[in-house]
Short mmCIF file of C-alpha atoms in Angstrom, two decimals:
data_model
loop_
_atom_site.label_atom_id
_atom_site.label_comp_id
_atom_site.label_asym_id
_atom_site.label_seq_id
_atom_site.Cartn_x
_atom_site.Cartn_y
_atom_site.Cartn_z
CA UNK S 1 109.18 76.17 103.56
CA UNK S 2 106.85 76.57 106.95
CA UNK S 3 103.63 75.69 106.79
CA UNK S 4 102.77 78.29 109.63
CA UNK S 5 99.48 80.33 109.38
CA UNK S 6 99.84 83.71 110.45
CA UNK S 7 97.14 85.57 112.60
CA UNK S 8 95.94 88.67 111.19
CA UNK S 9 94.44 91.76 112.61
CA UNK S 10 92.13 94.40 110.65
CA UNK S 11 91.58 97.88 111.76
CA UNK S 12 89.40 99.12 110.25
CA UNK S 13 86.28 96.78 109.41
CA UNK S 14 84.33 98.77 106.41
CA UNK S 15 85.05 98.84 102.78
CA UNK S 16 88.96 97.74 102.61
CA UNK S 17 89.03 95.85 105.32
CA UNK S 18 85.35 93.44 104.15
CA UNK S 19 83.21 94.66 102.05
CA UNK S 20 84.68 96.42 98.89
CA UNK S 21 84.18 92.89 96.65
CA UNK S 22 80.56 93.27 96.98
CA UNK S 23 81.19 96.10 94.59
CA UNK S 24 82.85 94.39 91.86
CA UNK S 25 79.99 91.39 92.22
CA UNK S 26 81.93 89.76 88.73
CA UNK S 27 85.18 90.17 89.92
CA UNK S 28 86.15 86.60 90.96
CA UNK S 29 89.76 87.36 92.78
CA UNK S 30 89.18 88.69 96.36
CA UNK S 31 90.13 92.14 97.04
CA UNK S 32 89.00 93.31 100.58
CA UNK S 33 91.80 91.83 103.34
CA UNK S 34 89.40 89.37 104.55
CA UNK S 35 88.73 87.83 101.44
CA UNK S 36 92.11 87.79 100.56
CA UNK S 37 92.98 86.11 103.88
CA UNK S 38 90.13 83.91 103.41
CA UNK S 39 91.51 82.84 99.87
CA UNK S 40 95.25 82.64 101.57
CA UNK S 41 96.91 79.41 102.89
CA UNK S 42 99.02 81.12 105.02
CA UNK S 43 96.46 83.86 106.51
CA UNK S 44 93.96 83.81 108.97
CA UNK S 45 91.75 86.47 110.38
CA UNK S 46 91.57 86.48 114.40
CA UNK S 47 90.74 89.89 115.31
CA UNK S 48 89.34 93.52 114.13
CA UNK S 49 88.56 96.79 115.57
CA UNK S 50 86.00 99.33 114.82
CA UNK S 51 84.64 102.29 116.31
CA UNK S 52 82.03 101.32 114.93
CA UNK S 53 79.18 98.43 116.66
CA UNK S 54 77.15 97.81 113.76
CA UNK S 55 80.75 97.57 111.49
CA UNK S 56 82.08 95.24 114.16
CA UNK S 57 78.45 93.29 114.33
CA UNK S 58 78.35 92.98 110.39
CA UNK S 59 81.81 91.71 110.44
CA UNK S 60 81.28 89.25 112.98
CA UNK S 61 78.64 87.34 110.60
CA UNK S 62 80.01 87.45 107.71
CA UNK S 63 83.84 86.14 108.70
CA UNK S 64 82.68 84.67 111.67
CA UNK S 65 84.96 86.18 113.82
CA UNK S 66 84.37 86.94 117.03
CA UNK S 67 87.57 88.67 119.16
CA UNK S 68 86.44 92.23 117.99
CA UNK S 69 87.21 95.30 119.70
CA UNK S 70 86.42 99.13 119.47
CA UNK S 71 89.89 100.06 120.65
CA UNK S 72 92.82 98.28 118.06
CA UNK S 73 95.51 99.32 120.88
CA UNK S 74 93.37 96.78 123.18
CA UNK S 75 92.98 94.55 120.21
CA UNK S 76 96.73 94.08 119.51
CA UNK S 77 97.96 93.63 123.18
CA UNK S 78 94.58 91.24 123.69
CA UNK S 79 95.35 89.04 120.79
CA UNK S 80 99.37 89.91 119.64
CA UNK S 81 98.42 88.93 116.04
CA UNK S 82 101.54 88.35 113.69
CA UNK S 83 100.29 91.11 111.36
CA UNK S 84 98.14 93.98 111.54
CA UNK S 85 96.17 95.59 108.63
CA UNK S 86 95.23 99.14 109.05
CA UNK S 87 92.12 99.65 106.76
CA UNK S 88 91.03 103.14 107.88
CA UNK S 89 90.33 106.28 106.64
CA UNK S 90 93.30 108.22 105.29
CA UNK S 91 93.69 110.66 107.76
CA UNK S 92 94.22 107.86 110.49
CA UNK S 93 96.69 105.29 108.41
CA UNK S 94 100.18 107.17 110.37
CA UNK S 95 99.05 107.22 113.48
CA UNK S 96 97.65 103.55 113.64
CA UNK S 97 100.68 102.09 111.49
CA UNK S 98 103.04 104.12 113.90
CA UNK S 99 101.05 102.54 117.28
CA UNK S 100 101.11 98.95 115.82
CA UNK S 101 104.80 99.20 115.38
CA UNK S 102 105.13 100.82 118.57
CA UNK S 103 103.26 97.80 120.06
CA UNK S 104 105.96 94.97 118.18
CA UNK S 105 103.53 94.15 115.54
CA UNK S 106 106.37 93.01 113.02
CA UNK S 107 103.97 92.46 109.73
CA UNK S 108 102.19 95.88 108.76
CA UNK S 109 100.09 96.30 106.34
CA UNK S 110 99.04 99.92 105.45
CA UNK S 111 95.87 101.32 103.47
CA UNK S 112 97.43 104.16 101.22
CA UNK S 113 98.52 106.94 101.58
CA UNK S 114 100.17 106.34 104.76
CA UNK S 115 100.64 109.87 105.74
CA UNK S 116 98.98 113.75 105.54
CA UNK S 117 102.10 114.60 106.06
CA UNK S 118 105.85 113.92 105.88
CA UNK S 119 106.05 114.70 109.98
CA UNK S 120 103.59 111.75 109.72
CA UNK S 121 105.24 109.65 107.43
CA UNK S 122 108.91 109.99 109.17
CA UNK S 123 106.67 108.93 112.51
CA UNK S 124 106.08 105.63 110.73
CA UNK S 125 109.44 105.05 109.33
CA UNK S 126 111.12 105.74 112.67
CA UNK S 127 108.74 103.67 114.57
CA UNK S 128 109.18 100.82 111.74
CA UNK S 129 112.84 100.75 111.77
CA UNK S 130 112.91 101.02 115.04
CA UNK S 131 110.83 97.64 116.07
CA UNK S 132 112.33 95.85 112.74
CA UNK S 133 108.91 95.94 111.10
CA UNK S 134 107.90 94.41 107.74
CA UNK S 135 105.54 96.83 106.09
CA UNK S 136 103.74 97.01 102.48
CA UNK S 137 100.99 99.26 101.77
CA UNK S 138 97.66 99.44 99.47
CA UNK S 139 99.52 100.56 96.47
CA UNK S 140 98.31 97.46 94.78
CA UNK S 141 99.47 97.61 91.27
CA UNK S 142 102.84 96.73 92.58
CA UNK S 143 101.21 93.55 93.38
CA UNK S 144 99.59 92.99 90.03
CA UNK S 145 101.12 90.75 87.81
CA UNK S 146 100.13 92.89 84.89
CA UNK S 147 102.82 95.68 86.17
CA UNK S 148 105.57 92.62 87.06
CA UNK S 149 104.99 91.52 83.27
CA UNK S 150 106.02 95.34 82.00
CA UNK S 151 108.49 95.96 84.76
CA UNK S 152 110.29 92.57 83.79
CA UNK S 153 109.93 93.40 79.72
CA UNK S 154 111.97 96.54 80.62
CA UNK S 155 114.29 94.83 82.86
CA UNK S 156 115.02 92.15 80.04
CA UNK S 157 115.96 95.51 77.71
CA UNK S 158 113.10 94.77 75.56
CA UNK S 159 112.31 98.14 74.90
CA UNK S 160 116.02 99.56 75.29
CA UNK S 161 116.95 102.06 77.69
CA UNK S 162 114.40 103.88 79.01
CA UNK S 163 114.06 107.48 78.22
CA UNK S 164 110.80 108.49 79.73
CA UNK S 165 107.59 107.01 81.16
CA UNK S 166 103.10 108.71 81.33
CA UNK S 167 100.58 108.01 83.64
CA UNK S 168 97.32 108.58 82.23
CA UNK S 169 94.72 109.58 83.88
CA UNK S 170 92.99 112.17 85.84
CA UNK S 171 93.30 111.66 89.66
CA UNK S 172 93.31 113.37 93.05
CA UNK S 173 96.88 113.68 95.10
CA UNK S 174 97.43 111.50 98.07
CA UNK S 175 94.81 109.00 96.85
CA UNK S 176 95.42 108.77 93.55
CA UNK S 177 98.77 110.22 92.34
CA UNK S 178 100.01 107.87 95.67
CA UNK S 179 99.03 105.04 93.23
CA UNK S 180 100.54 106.84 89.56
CA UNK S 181 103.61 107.53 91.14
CA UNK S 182 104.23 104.40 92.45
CA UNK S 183 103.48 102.32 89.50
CA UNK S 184 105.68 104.02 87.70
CA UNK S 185 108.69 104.07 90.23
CA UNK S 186 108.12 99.83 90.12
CA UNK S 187 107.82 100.19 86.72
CA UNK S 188 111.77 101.69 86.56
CA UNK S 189 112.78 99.56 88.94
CA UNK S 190 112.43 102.52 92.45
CA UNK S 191 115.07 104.71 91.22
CA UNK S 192 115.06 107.82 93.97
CA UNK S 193 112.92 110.85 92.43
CA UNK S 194 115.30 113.53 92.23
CA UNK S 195 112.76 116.47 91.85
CA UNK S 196 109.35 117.06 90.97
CA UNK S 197 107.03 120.43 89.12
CA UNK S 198 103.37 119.71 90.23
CA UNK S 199 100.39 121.88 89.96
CA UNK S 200 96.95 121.54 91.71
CA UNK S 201 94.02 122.19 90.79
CA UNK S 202 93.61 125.05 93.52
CA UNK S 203 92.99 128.37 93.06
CA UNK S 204 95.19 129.57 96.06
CA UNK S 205 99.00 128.89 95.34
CA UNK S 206 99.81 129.50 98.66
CA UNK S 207 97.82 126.65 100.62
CA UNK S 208 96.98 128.91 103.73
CA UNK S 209 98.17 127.86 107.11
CA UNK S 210 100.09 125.34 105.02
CA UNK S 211 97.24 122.89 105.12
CA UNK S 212 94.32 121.32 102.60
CA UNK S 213 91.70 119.80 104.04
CA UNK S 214 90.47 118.33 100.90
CA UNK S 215 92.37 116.32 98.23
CA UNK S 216 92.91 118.20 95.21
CA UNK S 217 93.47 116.80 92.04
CA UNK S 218 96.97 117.55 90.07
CA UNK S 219 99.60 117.16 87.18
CA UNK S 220 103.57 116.65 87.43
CA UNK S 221 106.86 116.06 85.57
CA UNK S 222 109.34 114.47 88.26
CA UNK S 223 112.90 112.91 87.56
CA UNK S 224 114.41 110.10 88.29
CA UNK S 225 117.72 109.32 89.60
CA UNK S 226 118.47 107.34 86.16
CA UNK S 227 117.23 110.54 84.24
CA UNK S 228 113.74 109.34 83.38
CA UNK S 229 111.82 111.96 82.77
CA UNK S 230 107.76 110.91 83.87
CA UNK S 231 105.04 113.47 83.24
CA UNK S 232 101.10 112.49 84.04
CA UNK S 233 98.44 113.22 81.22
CA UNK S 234 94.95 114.15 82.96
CA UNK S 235 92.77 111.93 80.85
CA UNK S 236 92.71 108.14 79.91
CA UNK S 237 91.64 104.81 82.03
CA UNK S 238 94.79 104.28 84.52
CA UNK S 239 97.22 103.51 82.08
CA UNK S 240 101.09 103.23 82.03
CA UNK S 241 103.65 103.93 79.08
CA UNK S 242 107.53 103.48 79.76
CA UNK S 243 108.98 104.28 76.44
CA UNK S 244 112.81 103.19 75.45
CA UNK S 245 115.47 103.67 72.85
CA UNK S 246 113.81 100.70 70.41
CA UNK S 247 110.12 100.46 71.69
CA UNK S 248 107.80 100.75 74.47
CA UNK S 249 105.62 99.28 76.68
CA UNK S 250 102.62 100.22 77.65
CA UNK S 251 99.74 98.64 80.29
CA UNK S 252 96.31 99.53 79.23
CA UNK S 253 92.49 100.01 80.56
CA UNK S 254 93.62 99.63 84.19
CA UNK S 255 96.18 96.48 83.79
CA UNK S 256 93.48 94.59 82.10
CA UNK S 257 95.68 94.43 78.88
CA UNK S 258 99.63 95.05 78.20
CA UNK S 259 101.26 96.55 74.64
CA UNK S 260 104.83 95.90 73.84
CA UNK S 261 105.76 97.62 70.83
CA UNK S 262 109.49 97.28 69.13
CA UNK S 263 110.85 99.08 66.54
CA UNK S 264 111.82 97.16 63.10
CA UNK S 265 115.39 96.72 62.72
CA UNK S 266 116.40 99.36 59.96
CA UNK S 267 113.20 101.17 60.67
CA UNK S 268 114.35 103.16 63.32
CA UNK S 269 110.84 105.14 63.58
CA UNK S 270 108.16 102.65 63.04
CA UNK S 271 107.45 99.97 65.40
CA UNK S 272 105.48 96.70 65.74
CA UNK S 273 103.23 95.20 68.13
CA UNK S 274 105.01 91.80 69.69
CA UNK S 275 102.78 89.30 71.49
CA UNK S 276 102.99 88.53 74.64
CA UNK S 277 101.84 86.05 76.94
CA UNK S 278 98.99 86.38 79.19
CA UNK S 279 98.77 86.65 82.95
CA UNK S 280 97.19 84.16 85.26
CA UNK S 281 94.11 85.61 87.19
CA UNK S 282 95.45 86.66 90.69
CA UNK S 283 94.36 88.59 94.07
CA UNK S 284 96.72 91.81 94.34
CA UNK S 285 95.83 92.09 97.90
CA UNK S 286 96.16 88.18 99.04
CA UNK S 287 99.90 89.17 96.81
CA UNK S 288 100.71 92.12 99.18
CA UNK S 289 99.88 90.58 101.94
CA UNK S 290 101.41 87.11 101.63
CA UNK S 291 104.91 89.04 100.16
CA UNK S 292 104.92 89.91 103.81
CA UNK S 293 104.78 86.56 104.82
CA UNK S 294 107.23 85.69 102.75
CA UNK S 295 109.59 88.75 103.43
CA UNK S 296 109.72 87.73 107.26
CA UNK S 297 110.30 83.95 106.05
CA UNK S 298 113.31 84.48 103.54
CA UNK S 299 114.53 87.66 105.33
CA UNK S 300 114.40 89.85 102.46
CA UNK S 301 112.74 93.56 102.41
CA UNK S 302 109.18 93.67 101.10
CA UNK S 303 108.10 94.79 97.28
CA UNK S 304 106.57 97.59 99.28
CA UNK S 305 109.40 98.66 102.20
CA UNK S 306 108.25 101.69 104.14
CA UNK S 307 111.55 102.93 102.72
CA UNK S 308 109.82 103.13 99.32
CA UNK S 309 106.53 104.22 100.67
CA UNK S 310 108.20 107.06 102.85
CA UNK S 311 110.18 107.91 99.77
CA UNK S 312 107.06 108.12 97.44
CA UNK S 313 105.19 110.05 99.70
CA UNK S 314 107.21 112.32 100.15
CA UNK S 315 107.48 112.59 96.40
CA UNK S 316 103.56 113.27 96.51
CA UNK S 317 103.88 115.98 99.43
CA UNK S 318 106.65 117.82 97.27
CA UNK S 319 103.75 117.81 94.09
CA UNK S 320 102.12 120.04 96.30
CA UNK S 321 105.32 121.97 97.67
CA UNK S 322 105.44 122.36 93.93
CA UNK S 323 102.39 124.02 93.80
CA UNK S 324 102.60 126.27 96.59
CA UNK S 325 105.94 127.82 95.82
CA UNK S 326 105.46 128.34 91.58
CA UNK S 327 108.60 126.21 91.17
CA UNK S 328 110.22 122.64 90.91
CA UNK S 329 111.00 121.22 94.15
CA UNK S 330 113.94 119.34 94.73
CA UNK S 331 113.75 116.01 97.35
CA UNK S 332 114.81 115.77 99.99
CA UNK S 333 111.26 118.00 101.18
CA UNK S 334 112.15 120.87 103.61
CA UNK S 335 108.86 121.43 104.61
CA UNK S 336 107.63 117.89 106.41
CA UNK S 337 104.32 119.78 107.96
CA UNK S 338 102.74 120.49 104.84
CA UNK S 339 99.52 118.55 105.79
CA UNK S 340 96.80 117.39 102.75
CA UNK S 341 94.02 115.59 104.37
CA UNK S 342 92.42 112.70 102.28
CA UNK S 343 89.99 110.19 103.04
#
């Protein structure tokens, strides 16, 4: 194993990108990139870019960096970091992921969602593929050991076969359902999403000039390749139920806590909780971004690929193809300029 630390570039130099912990004040595992680099071994912070003086200042002082730019093109020929962390608003992720990849940045990581749009989101997988790329984005609870703890009780055929899996909670589309859908494709293991029904909570079905330039909040029932049937339920705390022939498993109150429930042999209807063990406290982010590392090192695809992000977003632009046309939409998505904005 190299001991090589890898030089990191942020884009972005607000909440993602520095300052979200100061939020979560008794939240001891770093969230923002530059904690998480700061907590990493094998990450270092050398660069950022803002638009933004006072963003750039602030950043300057508190990571004591001091190669800061206003324009990340400049930033990433300047200093050619090994991987670049785009930590914008929404509406910017494709066009900045696309550019660094463009540029030969080969480690990408991406705030979600990565796209408006799936002319935006083919843009970054070309570009990507292209340069051979390693890219992850900020769907973190694919980095959570919480999820890996149900996904692997599911792989193990602790619960059976899986017959259907919930999301609950109500959320907005491309940056929340980005994160439901997701979890529950890493949950199953990313079996391709065959076709999805979605409904918005818009009173115009027809989404004039085939754009939103606000993020609505929705539903959906989608299937899965391997027949799973998932539906989201518009209420609860962010939690995740994959249910099987002989139990389920369920993640609860935001992946603070994890149910496995089995039913009792020649008691085919009731079922019993069964302990299991706790997780070790753990950064999702410094997870993301060191499986990138990691990736490059063992040459192995990410947990993230841009082939499952492109897929998944695209999953999330047919919710509202859904919407628009009254019907259930079947993937591959016809219309890629269907554009939802999102912040």
């Amino acid at each position: 194993m190299t001991d090589k630390t890898y030089r990191v570039a942020i884009i972005g130099l607000g909440r993602m990108g520095s300052t979200i912990d100061d939020e979560f004040p008794d939240r001891s595992p770093p969230y923002s990139v530059a904690a998480s680099c700061q907590a990493s071994e094998r990450l270092q912070v050398v660069t950022g870019a803002d638009i933004d003086p006072a963003k750039r200042a602030a950043f300057s002082e508190r990571w004591g960096v001091d190669a800061l730019y206003e324009d990340y093109v400049e930033m990433i020929r300047q200093e050619d970091p090994d991987m670049v962390a785009v930590c914008t608003r929404g509406h910017l992720h494709a066009e900045m992921a696309t550019r660094s990849a463009e540029e030969g940045v080969k480690l990408i990581f991406c705030e979600k969602a990565i796209a408006c749009s799936m002319d935006e989101a083919d843009a970054i997988l070309n570009a990507v593929q292209a340069n051979g790329s390693l890219f992850n984005s900020g769907v973190l609870r694919r980095f959570n050991l919480r999820y890996h703890q149900a996904r692997d009780l599911i792989r193990q055929g602790e619960i059976g076969e899986p017959k259907a899996a919930v999301h609950y909670a109500s959320t907005n589309l491309l940056h929340g359902h980005i994160h439901s859908i997701d979890t529950l494709s890493f949950l199953l293991d990313d079996p391709k999403v065959e076709s999805i029904w979605g409904e918005l909570n818009t009173i115009d079905h027809r989404i004039p000039d085939n754009r939103l330039d606000d993020d609505p909040y929705g539903i959906f029932q989608l299937t899965f390749a391997n027949g799973v049937a998932a539906t989201s339920v518009p209420t609860g705390n962010w939690e995740f139920e994959v249910l099987g022939e002989s139990g389920s498993v369920r993640v609860f109150d935001n992946g603070n806590d994890l149910q496995l429930r089995k039913n009792e042999v020649g008691k085919t209807r009731i079922a019993a909780n069964v302990p299991v063990v706790p997780v070790p406290e753990h950064s999702a982010t410094q997870y993301c971004l060191e499986d990138l590392v990691l990736a490059h090192e063992e040459n192995r695809p990410t947990l993230g690929s841009i082939e499952v992000a492109h897929h998944l977003t695209e999953v999330c632009l047919a919710l509202a193809e859904s919407h628009r046309q009254e019907r259930r939409i079947s993937l591959p998505l016809e219309n890629r300029s269907l554009y939802i904005f999102h912040r």
